[in-house]
mmCIF file with all atom_site columns, C-alpha atoms in Angstrom:
data_model
loop_
_atom_site.group_PDB
_atom_site.id
_atom_site.type_symbol
_atom_site.label_atom_id
_atom_site.label_alt_id
_atom_site.label_comp_id
_atom_site.label_asym_id
_atom_site.label_entity_id
_atom_site.label_seq_id
_atom_site.pdbx_PDB_ins_code
_atom_site.Cartn_x
_atom_site.Cartn_y
_atom_site.Cartn_z
_atom_site.occupancy
_atom_site.B_iso_or_equiv
_atom_site.pdbx_formal_charge
_atom_site.auth_seq_id
_atom_site.auth_comp_id
_atom_site.auth_asym_id
_atom_site.auth_atom_id
_atom_site.pdbx_PDB_model_num
ATOM 1   C CA . MET A 1 1   ? 9.861   -4.339 26.880  1.00 41.00 ? 1   MET A CA 1
ATOM 2   C CA . ALA A 1 2   ? 6.283   -4.982 27.980  1.00 47.00 ? 2   ALA A CA 1
ATOM 3   C CA . ASP A 1 3   ? 7.399   -4.880 31.631  1.00 50.00 ? 3   ASP A CA 1
ATOM 4   C CA . GLN A 1 4   ? 9.232   -1.574 31.277  1.00 51.00 ? 4   GLN A CA 1
ATOM 5   C CA . ASN A 1 5   ? 7.640   1.541  32.676  1.00 52.00 ? 5   ASN A CA 1
ATOM 6   C CA . ILE A 1 6   ? 8.583   4.496  30.526  1.00 53.00 ? 6   ILE A CA 1
ATOM 7   C CA . GLU A 1 7   ? 7.258   7.727  31.940  1.00 62.00 ? 7   GLU A CA 1
ATOM 8   C CA . GLY A 1 8   ? 6.345   10.560 29.608  1.00 62.00 ? 8   GLY A CA 1
ATOM 9   C CA . GLU A 1 9   ? 6.912   8.543  26.459  1.00 62.00 ? 9   GLU A CA 1
ATOM 10  C CA . VAL A 1 10  ? 4.460   6.904  24.146  1.00 60.00 ? 10  VAL A CA 1
ATOM 11  C CA . VAL A 1 11  ? 5.541   3.432  23.142  1.00 57.00 ? 11  VAL A CA 1
ATOM 12  C CA . ARG A 1 12  ? 3.981   2.130  19.959  1.00 60.00 ? 12  ARG A CA 1
ATOM 13  C CA . GLU A 1 13  ? 4.683   -0.491 17.379  1.00 62.00 ? 13  GLU A CA 1
ATOM 14  C CA . ILE A 1 14  ? 4.596   0.637  13.774  1.00 64.00 ? 14  ILE A CA 1
ATOM 15  C CA . HIS A 1 15  ? 4.820   -1.452 10.636  1.00 69.00 ? 15  HIS A CA 1
ATOM 16  C CA . LEU A 1 16  ? 5.785   0.399  7.482   1.00 75.00 ? 16  LEU A CA 1
ATOM 17  C CA . LYS A 1 17  ? 6.062   -1.677 4.347   1.00 82.00 ? 17  LYS A CA 1
ATOM 18  C CA . ILE A 1 18  ? 8.482   0.093  2.060   1.00 82.00 ? 18  ILE A CA 1
ATOM 19  C CA . SER A 1 19  ? 8.198   -1.151 -1.506  1.00 84.00 ? 19  SER A CA 1
ATOM 20  C CA . PRO A 1 20  ? 11.361  -2.051 -3.440  1.00 86.00 ? 20  PRO A CA 1
ATOM 21  C CA . GLN A 1 21  ? 9.925   0.317  -6.074  1.00 88.00 ? 21  GLN A CA 1
ATOM 22  C CA . TYR A 1 22  ? 11.161  3.186  -3.856  1.00 91.00 ? 22  TYR A CA 1
ATOM 23  C CA . ALA A 1 23  ? 14.693  2.291  -5.005  1.00 91.00 ? 23  ALA A CA 1
ATOM 24  C CA . THR A 1 24  ? 13.791  3.520  -8.514  1.00 91.00 ? 24  THR A CA 1
ATOM 25  C CA . ILE A 1 25  ? 13.347  7.054  -7.159  1.00 93.00 ? 25  ILE A CA 1
ATOM 26  C CA . VAL A 1 26  ? 16.837  8.517  -7.009  1.00 93.00 ? 26  VAL A CA 1
ATOM 27  C CA . VAL A 1 27  ? 17.799  11.223 -4.511  1.00 95.00 ? 27  VAL A CA 1
ATOM 28  C CA . VAL A 1 28  ? 20.012  13.690 -6.388  1.00 93.00 ? 28  VAL A CA 1
ATOM 29  C CA . PRO A 1 29  ? 22.870  14.768 -4.102  1.00 94.00 ? 29  PRO A CA 1
ATOM 30  C CA . LYS A 1 30  ? 23.988  18.385 -3.882  1.00 92.00 ? 30  LYS A CA 1
ATOM 31  C CA . ALA A 1 31  ? 27.602  19.170 -4.794  1.00 90.00 ? 31  ALA A CA 1
ATOM 32  C CA . ASP A 1 32  ? 28.832  18.773 -1.201  1.00 91.00 ? 32  ASP A CA 1
ATOM 33  C CA . GLU A 1 33  ? 26.979  15.434 -0.779  1.00 92.00 ? 33  GLU A CA 1
ATOM 34  C CA . VAL A 1 34  ? 28.228  13.607 -3.881  1.00 90.00 ? 34  VAL A CA 1
ATOM 35  C CA . ASN A 1 35  ? 31.134  11.833 -2.154  1.00 92.00 ? 35  ASN A CA 1
ATOM 36  C CA . ASP A 1 36  ? 29.326  11.170 1.150   1.00 91.00 ? 36  ASP A CA 1
ATOM 37  C CA . ALA A 1 37  ? 29.172  7.381  1.557   1.00 90.00 ? 37  ALA A CA 1
ATOM 38  C CA . ASN A 1 38  ? 26.289  7.702  4.040   1.00 89.00 ? 38  ASN A CA 1
ATOM 39  C CA . PHE A 1 39  ? 24.094  9.758  1.717   1.00 94.00 ? 39  PHE A CA 1
ATOM 40  C CA . PRO A 1 40  ? 20.880  7.887  0.787   1.00 94.00 ? 40  PRO A CA 1
ATOM 41  C CA . ARG A 1 41  ? 20.965  7.272  -2.962  1.00 93.00 ? 41  ARG A CA 1
ATOM 42  C CA . ASN A 1 42  ? 17.234  6.551  -3.331  1.00 94.00 ? 42  ASN A CA 1
ATOM 43  C CA . LEU A 1 43  ? 13.989  6.820  -1.369  1.00 94.00 ? 43  LEU A CA 1
ATOM 44  C CA . HIS A 1 44  ? 14.241  3.223  -0.151  1.00 93.00 ? 44  HIS A CA 1
ATOM 45  C CA . ASN A 1 45  ? 17.550  4.165  1.518   1.00 94.00 ? 45  ASN A CA 1
ATOM 46  C CA . ALA A 1 46  ? 15.964  7.400  2.801   1.00 95.00 ? 46  ALA A CA 1
ATOM 47  C CA . ALA A 1 47  ? 13.085  5.525  4.459   1.00 93.00 ? 47  ALA A CA 1
ATOM 48  C CA . GLU A 1 48  ? 15.561  3.116  6.067   1.00 92.00 ? 48  GLU A CA 1
ATOM 49  C CA . LEU A 1 49  ? 17.634  6.055  7.316   1.00 93.00 ? 49  LEU A CA 1
ATOM 50  C CA . PHE A 1 50  ? 14.599  7.781  8.852   1.00 93.00 ? 50  PHE A CA 1
ATOM 51  C CA . LEU A 1 51  ? 13.658  4.567  10.661  1.00 90.00 ? 51  LEU A CA 1
ATOM 52  C CA . ARG A 1 52  ? 17.220  3.871  11.802  1.00 90.00 ? 52  ARG A CA 1
ATOM 53  C CA . VAL A 1 53  ? 17.519  7.286  13.468  1.00 92.00 ? 53  VAL A CA 1
ATOM 54  C CA . GLY A 1 54  ? 14.039  7.143  15.020  1.00 90.00 ? 54  GLY A CA 1
ATOM 55  C CA . MET A 1 55  ? 12.352  9.646  12.694  1.00 93.00 ? 55  MET A CA 1
ATOM 56  C CA . VAL A 1 56  ? 9.244   7.489  12.317  1.00 92.00 ? 56  VAL A CA 1
ATOM 57  C CA . GLU A 1 57  ? 6.905   10.356 11.384  1.00 94.00 ? 57  GLU A CA 1
ATOM 58  C CA . ASN A 1 58  ? 9.280   11.347 8.574   1.00 95.00 ? 58  ASN A CA 1
ATOM 59  C CA . ALA A 1 59  ? 9.346   7.768  7.266   1.00 94.00 ? 59  ALA A CA 1
ATOM 60  C CA . ALA A 1 60  ? 5.540   7.618  7.419   1.00 94.00 ? 60  ALA A CA 1
ATOM 61  C CA . LYS A 1 61  ? 5.232   10.959 5.573   1.00 95.00 ? 61  LYS A CA 1
ATOM 62  C CA . LEU A 1 62  ? 7.679   9.771  2.898   1.00 95.00 ? 62  LEU A CA 1
ATOM 63  C CA . LYS A 1 63  ? 5.670   6.556  2.502   1.00 94.00 ? 63  LYS A CA 1
ATOM 64  C CA . THR A 1 64  ? 2.366   8.447  2.203   1.00 94.00 ? 64  THR A CA 1
ATOM 65  C CA . CYS A 1 65  ? 3.751   10.777 -0.471  1.00 95.00 ? 65  CYS A CA 1
ATOM 66  C CA . VAL A 1 66  ? 5.479   8.086  -2.529  1.00 95.00 ? 66  VAL A CA 1
ATOM 67  C CA . ASP A 1 67  ? 2.594   5.619  -2.300  1.00 94.00 ? 67  ASP A CA 1
ATOM 68  C CA . GLY A 1 68  ? 0.279   8.394  -3.510  1.00 92.00 ? 68  GLY A CA 1
ATOM 69  C CA . MET A 1 69  ? 2.463   9.035  -6.542  1.00 92.00 ? 69  MET A CA 1
ATOM 70  C CA . ILE A 1 70  ? 2.811   5.316  -7.348  1.00 91.00 ? 70  ILE A CA 1
ATOM 71  C CA . THR A 1 71  ? -0.950  4.776  -6.985  1.00 90.00 ? 71  THR A CA 1
ATOM 72  C CA . THR A 1 72  ? -1.662  7.743  -9.241  1.00 88.00 ? 72  THR A CA 1
ATOM 73  C CA . TYR A 1 73  ? 0.553   6.263  -11.972 1.00 87.00 ? 73  TYR A CA 1
ATOM 74  C CA . LYS A 1 74  ? -1.063  2.820  -11.561 1.00 87.00 ? 74  LYS A CA 1
ATOM 75  C CA . GLU A 1 75  ? -4.489  4.395  -12.137 1.00 86.00 ? 75  GLU A CA 1
ATOM 76  C CA . ASN A 1 76  ? -3.209  5.633  -15.521 1.00 81.00 ? 76  ASN A CA 1
ATOM 77  C CA . PRO A 1 77  ? -4.105  9.319  -15.185 1.00 77.00 ? 77  PRO A CA 1
ATOM 78  C CA . ASP A 1 78  ? -4.531  11.603 -18.162 1.00 72.00 ? 78  ASP A CA 1
ATOM 79  C CA . GLY A 1 79  ? -1.993  13.986 -16.600 1.00 59.00 ? 79  GLY A CA 1
ATOM 80  C CA . LYS A 1 80  ? -4.234  16.994 -16.983 1.00 63.00 ? 80  LYS A CA 1
ATOM 81  C CA . SER A 1 81  ? -7.348  16.874 -14.838 1.00 71.00 ? 81  SER A CA 1
ATOM 82  C CA . GLY A 1 82  ? -6.617  17.688 -11.218 1.00 78.00 ? 82  GLY A CA 1
ATOM 83  C CA . MET A 1 83  ? -2.971  16.665 -11.488 1.00 84.00 ? 83  MET A CA 1
ATOM 84  C CA . ARG A 1 84  ? 0.320   18.459 -11.113 1.00 85.00 ? 84  ARG A CA 1
ATOM 85  C CA . LEU A 1 85  ? 3.403   17.170 -12.893 1.00 86.00 ? 85  LEU A CA 1
ATOM 86  C CA . GLY A 1 86  ? 6.969   18.249 -12.360 1.00 89.00 ? 86  GLY A CA 1
ATOM 87  C CA . ARG A 1 87  ? 10.270  17.707 -10.648 1.00 91.00 ? 87  ARG A CA 1
ATOM 88  C CA . ALA A 1 88  ? 9.919   16.682 -7.019  1.00 94.00 ? 88  ALA A CA 1
ATOM 89  C CA . CYS A 1 89  ? 12.120  17.094 -3.994  1.00 95.00 ? 89  CYS A CA 1
ATOM 90  C CA . ALA A 1 90  ? 12.582  15.231 -0.712  1.00 96.00 ? 90  ALA A CA 1
ATOM 91  C CA . CYS A 1 91  ? 12.628  17.106 2.593   1.00 96.00 ? 91  CYS A CA 1
ATOM 92  C CA . TRP A 1 92  ? 14.868  15.748 5.336   1.00 96.00 ? 92  TRP A CA 1
ATOM 93  C CA . SER A 1 93  ? 13.167  17.871 8.002   1.00 96.00 ? 93  SER A CA 1
ATOM 94  C CA . CYS A 1 94  ? 9.653   16.432 7.653   1.00 96.00 ? 94  CYS A CA 1
ATOM 95  C CA . GLY A 1 95  ? 9.876   13.511 5.179   1.00 96.00 ? 95  GLY A CA 1
ATOM 96  C CA . TYR A 1 96  ? 7.693   15.174 2.532   1.00 96.00 ? 96  TYR A CA 1
ATOM 97  C CA . CYS A 1 97  ? 8.323   14.116 -1.052  1.00 96.00 ? 97  CYS A CA 1
ATOM 98  C CA . GLY A 1 98  ? 6.646   15.988 -3.862  1.00 94.00 ? 98  GLY A CA 1
ATOM 99  C CA . LEU A 1 99  ? 6.583   19.158 -5.856  1.00 93.00 ? 99  LEU A CA 1
ATOM 100 C CA . PRO A 1 100 ? 8.288   22.083 -4.092  1.00 93.00 ? 100 PRO A CA 1
ATOM 101 C CA . LYS A 1 101 ? 6.494   25.155 -2.789  1.00 86.00 ? 101 LYS A CA 1
ATOM 102 C CA . ASN A 1 102 ? 7.596   27.298 -5.745  1.00 78.00 ? 102 ASN A CA 1
ATOM 103 C CA . TYR A 1 103 ? 6.132   24.818 -8.257  1.00 76.00 ? 103 TYR A CA 1
ATOM 104 C CA . GLN A 1 104 ? 3.467   27.320 -9.380  1.00 68.00 ? 104 GLN A CA 1
ATOM 105 C CA . GLU A 1 105 ? 6.087   29.970 -10.089 1.00 54.00 ? 105 GLU A CA 1
ATOM 106 C CA . GLY A 1 106 ? 7.894   27.723 -12.568 1.00 54.00 ? 106 GLY A CA 1
ATOM 107 C CA . LYS A 1 107 ? 11.192  28.191 -10.721 1.00 54.00 ? 107 LYS A CA 1
ATOM 108 C CA . SER A 1 108 ? 11.450  24.588 -9.622  1.00 50.00 ? 108 SER A CA 1
ATOM 109 C CA . LYS A 1 109 ? 13.113  23.283 -12.789 1.00 58.00 ? 109 LYS A CA 1
ATOM 110 C CA . LYS A 1 110 ? 16.393  25.120 -12.322 1.00 65.00 ? 110 LYS A CA 1
ATOM 111 C CA . GLY A 1 111 ? 18.391  26.105 -9.319  1.00 76.00 ? 111 GLY A CA 1
ATOM 112 C CA . PRO A 1 112 ? 18.442  24.629 -5.859  1.00 82.00 ? 112 PRO A CA 1
ATOM 113 C CA . PRO A 1 113 ? 15.626  22.333 -4.737  1.00 87.00 ? 113 PRO A CA 1
ATOM 114 C CA . GLY A 1 114 ? 12.822  23.449 -2.467  1.00 81.00 ? 114 GLY A CA 1
ATOM 115 C CA . PRO A 1 115 ? 11.495  24.944 -0.418  1.00 92.00 ? 115 PRO A CA 1
ATOM 116 C CA . CYS A 1 116 ? 9.480   22.046 0.980   1.00 93.00 ? 116 CYS A CA 1
ATOM 117 C CA . ASN A 1 117 ? 5.792   22.287 0.121   1.00 90.00 ? 117 ASN A CA 1
ATOM 118 C CA . HIS A 1 118 ? 4.847   20.808 3.509   1.00 91.00 ? 118 HIS A CA 1
ATOM 119 C CA . CYS A 1 119 ? 7.039   22.490 6.142   1.00 94.00 ? 119 CYS A CA 1
ATOM 120 C CA . GLY A 1 120 ? 8.720   25.255 4.115   1.00 92.00 ? 120 GLY A CA 1
ATOM 121 C CA . GLU A 1 121 ? 12.280  24.040 4.810   1.00 92.00 ? 121 GLU A CA 1
ATOM 122 C CA . PRO A 1 122 ? 14.525  25.792 2.253   1.00 92.00 ? 122 PRO A CA 1
ATOM 123 C CA . ASP A 1 123 ? 17.866  24.010 2.763   1.00 92.00 ? 123 ASP A CA 1
ATOM 124 C CA . GLN A 1 124 ? 17.464  20.392 3.892   1.00 94.00 ? 124 GLN A CA 1
ATOM 125 C CA . VAL A 1 125 ? 15.929  19.251 0.598   1.00 95.00 ? 125 VAL A CA 1
ATOM 126 C CA . ASN A 1 126 ? 17.185  17.359 -2.452  1.00 95.00 ? 126 ASN A CA 1
ATOM 127 C CA . TRP A 1 127 ? 15.825  16.902 -5.944  1.00 94.00 ? 127 TRP A CA 1
ATOM 128 C CA . LEU A 1 128 ? 14.326  13.531 -6.819  1.00 95.00 ? 128 LEU A CA 1
ATOM 129 C CA . LYS A 1 129 ? 14.612  11.681 -10.109 1.00 93.00 ? 129 LYS A CA 1
ATOM 130 C CA . VAL A 1 130 ? 11.721  9.270  -10.703 1.00 92.00 ? 130 VAL A CA 1
ATOM 131 C CA . THR A 1 131 ? 12.774  6.467  -13.024 1.00 90.00 ? 131 THR A CA 1
ATOM 132 C CA . THR A 1 132 ? 11.142  3.443  -14.577 1.00 83.00 ? 132 THR A CA 1
ATOM 133 C CA . GLN A 1 133 ? 13.149  0.267  -14.460 1.00 73.00 ? 133 GLN A CA 1
ATOM 134 C CA . GLN A 1 134 ? 13.647  -1.284 -17.868 1.00 53.00 ? 134 GLN A CA 1
ATOM 135 C CA . GLY A 1 135 ? 16.445  -3.750 -17.374 1.00 49.00 ? 135 GLY A CA 1
ATOM 136 C CA . LYS A 1 136 ? 19.549  -1.795 -16.458 1.00 57.00 ? 136 LYS A CA 1
ATOM 137 C CA . LYS A 1 137 ? 18.296  1.306  -18.227 1.00 69.00 ? 137 LYS A CA 1
ATOM 138 C CA . GLY A 1 138 ? 15.573  3.423  -16.744 1.00 72.00 ? 138 GLY A CA 1
ATOM 139 C CA . SER A 1 139 ? 13.876  6.420  -18.226 1.00 86.00 ? 139 SER A CA 1
ATOM 140 C CA . GLU A 1 140 ? 12.963  9.457  -16.163 1.00 88.00 ? 140 GLU A CA 1
ATOM 141 C CA . ILE A 1 141 ? 9.294   10.295 -15.640 1.00 90.00 ? 141 ILE A CA 1
ATOM 142 C CA . PRO A 1 142 ? 7.819   13.336 -13.889 1.00 90.00 ? 142 PRO A CA 1
ATOM 143 C CA . TRP A 1 143 ? 6.483   13.275 -10.342 1.00 92.00 ? 143 TRP A CA 1
ATOM 144 C CA . ILE A 1 144 ? 2.682   13.332 -10.388 1.00 90.00 ? 144 ILE A CA 1
ATOM 145 C CA . GLU A 1 145 ? 0.380   14.345 -7.571  1.00 88.00 ? 145 GLU A CA 1
ATOM 146 C CA . LEU A 1 146 ? -3.149  15.547 -7.030  1.00 82.00 ? 146 LEU A CA 1
ATOM 147 C CA . ALA A 1 147 ? -3.495  19.301 -7.232  1.00 79.00 ? 147 ALA A CA 1
ATOM 148 C CA . PRO A 1 148 ? -4.636  20.880 -3.971  1.00 73.00 ? 148 PRO A CA 1
ATOM 149 C CA . LEU A 1 149 ? -8.255  21.994 -3.930  1.00 70.00 ? 149 LEU A CA 1
ATOM 150 C CA . THR A 1 150 ? -9.136  25.669 -4.160  1.00 75.00 ? 150 THR A CA 1
ATOM 151 C CA . GLU A 1 151 ? -11.073 27.196 -1.246  1.00 80.00 ? 151 GLU A CA 1
ATOM 152 C CA . GLU A 1 152 ? -14.297 26.921 -3.261  1.00 84.00 ? 152 GLU A CA 1
ATOM 153 C CA . GLU A 1 153 ? -13.623 23.271 -4.170  1.00 78.00 ? 153 GLU A CA 1
ATOM 154 C CA . GLU A 1 154 ? -12.742 22.506 -0.545  1.00 78.00 ? 154 GLU A CA 1
ATOM 155 C CA . LYS A 1 155 ? -16.038 24.076 0.613   1.00 86.00 ? 155 LYS A CA 1
ATOM 156 C CA . LYS A 1 156 ? -18.031 22.100 -1.987  1.00 87.00 ? 156 LYS A CA 1
ATOM 157 C CA . LYS A 1 157 ? -16.307 18.884 -0.921  1.00 83.00 ? 157 LYS A CA 1
ATOM 158 C CA . LYS A 1 158 ? -16.981 19.564 2.761   1.00 89.00 ? 158 LYS A CA 1
ATOM 159 C CA . ASP A 1 159 ? -20.629 20.463 2.033   1.00 91.00 ? 159 ASP A CA 1
ATOM 160 C CA . ALA A 1 160 ? -21.087 17.262 -0.002  1.00 91.00 ? 160 ALA A CA 1
ATOM 161 C CA . GLU A 1 161 ? -19.567 15.169 2.814   1.00 91.00 ? 161 GLU A CA 1
ATOM 162 C CA . MET A 1 162 ? -21.862 16.842 5.360   1.00 93.00 ? 162 MET A CA 1
ATOM 163 C CA . ALA A 1 163 ? -24.921 16.284 3.134   1.00 94.00 ? 163 ALA A CA 1
ATOM 164 C CA . ALA A 1 164 ? -24.004 12.608 2.711   1.00 93.00 ? 164 ALA A CA 1
ATOM 165 C CA . LYS A 1 165 ? -23.510 12.202 6.467   1.00 94.00 ? 165 LYS A CA 1
ATOM 166 C CA . ARG A 1 166 ? -26.822 13.969 7.153   1.00 95.00 ? 166 ARG A CA 1
ATOM 167 C CA . ALA A 1 167 ? -28.621 11.676 4.670   1.00 95.00 ? 167 ALA A CA 1
ATOM 168 C CA . GLU A 1 168 ? -27.045 8.610  6.296   1.00 95.00 ? 168 GLU A CA 1
ATOM 169 C CA . ILE A 1 169 ? -28.138 9.714  9.775   1.00 95.00 ? 169 ILE A CA 1
ATOM 170 C CA . GLU A 1 170 ? -31.666 10.521 8.572   1.00 95.00 ? 170 GLU A CA 1
ATOM 171 C CA . ALA A 1 171 ? -31.927 7.092  6.911   1.00 94.00 ? 171 ALA A CA 1
ATOM 172 C CA . ASN A 1 172 ? -30.739 5.373  10.109  1.00 94.00 ? 172 ASN A CA 1
ATOM 173 C CA . VAL A 1 173 ? -33.251 7.330  12.218  1.00 95.00 ? 173 VAL A CA 1
ATOM 174 C CA . LYS A 1 174 ? -36.078 6.517  9.789   1.00 94.00 ? 174 LYS A CA 1
ATOM 175 C CA . LYS A 1 175 ? -35.138 2.826  9.871   1.00 94.00 ? 175 LYS A CA 1
ATOM 176 C CA . ALA A 1 176 ? -35.003 2.819  13.681  1.00 93.00 ? 176 ALA A CA 1
ATOM 177 C CA . ILE A 1 177 ? -38.450 4.475  13.902  1.00 94.00 ? 177 ILE A CA 1
ATOM 178 C CA . GLN A 1 178 ? -39.913 1.903  11.501  1.00 93.00 ? 178 GLN A CA 1
ATOM 179 C CA . GLU A 1 179 ? -38.389 -0.975 13.488  1.00 92.00 ? 179 GLU A CA 1
ATOM 180 C CA . ARG A 1 180 ? -39.726 0.498  16.722  1.00 92.00 ? 180 ARG A CA 1
ATOM 181 C CA . LYS A 1 181 ? -43.240 0.806  15.233  1.00 91.00 ? 181 LYS A CA 1
ATOM 182 C CA . LEU A 1 182 ? -43.085 -2.831 14.098  1.00 90.00 ? 182 LEU A CA 1
ATOM 183 C CA . VAL A 1 183 ? -42.123 -3.947 17.599  1.00 89.00 ? 183 VAL A CA 1
ATOM 184 C CA . GLU A 1 184 ? -44.881 -1.823 19.177  1.00 88.00 ? 184 GLU A CA 1
ATOM 185 C CA . ASN A 1 185 ? -47.513 -3.110 16.726  1.00 87.00 ? 185 ASN A CA 1
ATOM 186 C CA . SER A 1 186 ? -46.568 -6.735 17.296  1.00 83.00 ? 186 SER A CA 1
ATOM 187 C CA . SER A 1 187 ? -46.938 -6.405 21.094  1.00 71.00 ? 187 SER A CA 1
#
């Protein structure tokens, strides 16, 4: 493959480690998908499917979303501050997994899943059921994710990052000037 010349295509090697824990997140099939033998039954199967059909970006997006949720649970959140809890969906168009776009409206608990909170896809989405494995029985837990920042919070965050960067640059400049003076004085 290294000797092949592929014009117009970007060839890259990607390693995605998909945790076996993804198998505890069940993809709930719609009525017309229940008997489909090829339907992915959990997010581990979904990630494999994305990779098998060359939808690498979708697999990466799925991994980012699910790893975020798993990490949030591992950090033992209080479930209130800066978090959103609810029933999540998986989008087959972009790979997003998380609370649907209509989460704020409270419509996401009943009815069809979606639309996708990332790309807005209304149809190619399925509900997810997050379970904990306790032997053969697992109990369902809600999807948890960080709440998006408001415009004001986003501005404060950006301003704080800029101030920190400015302070870092100023400290580096001050250090460089001091080092230069030491070199000049020792000459």
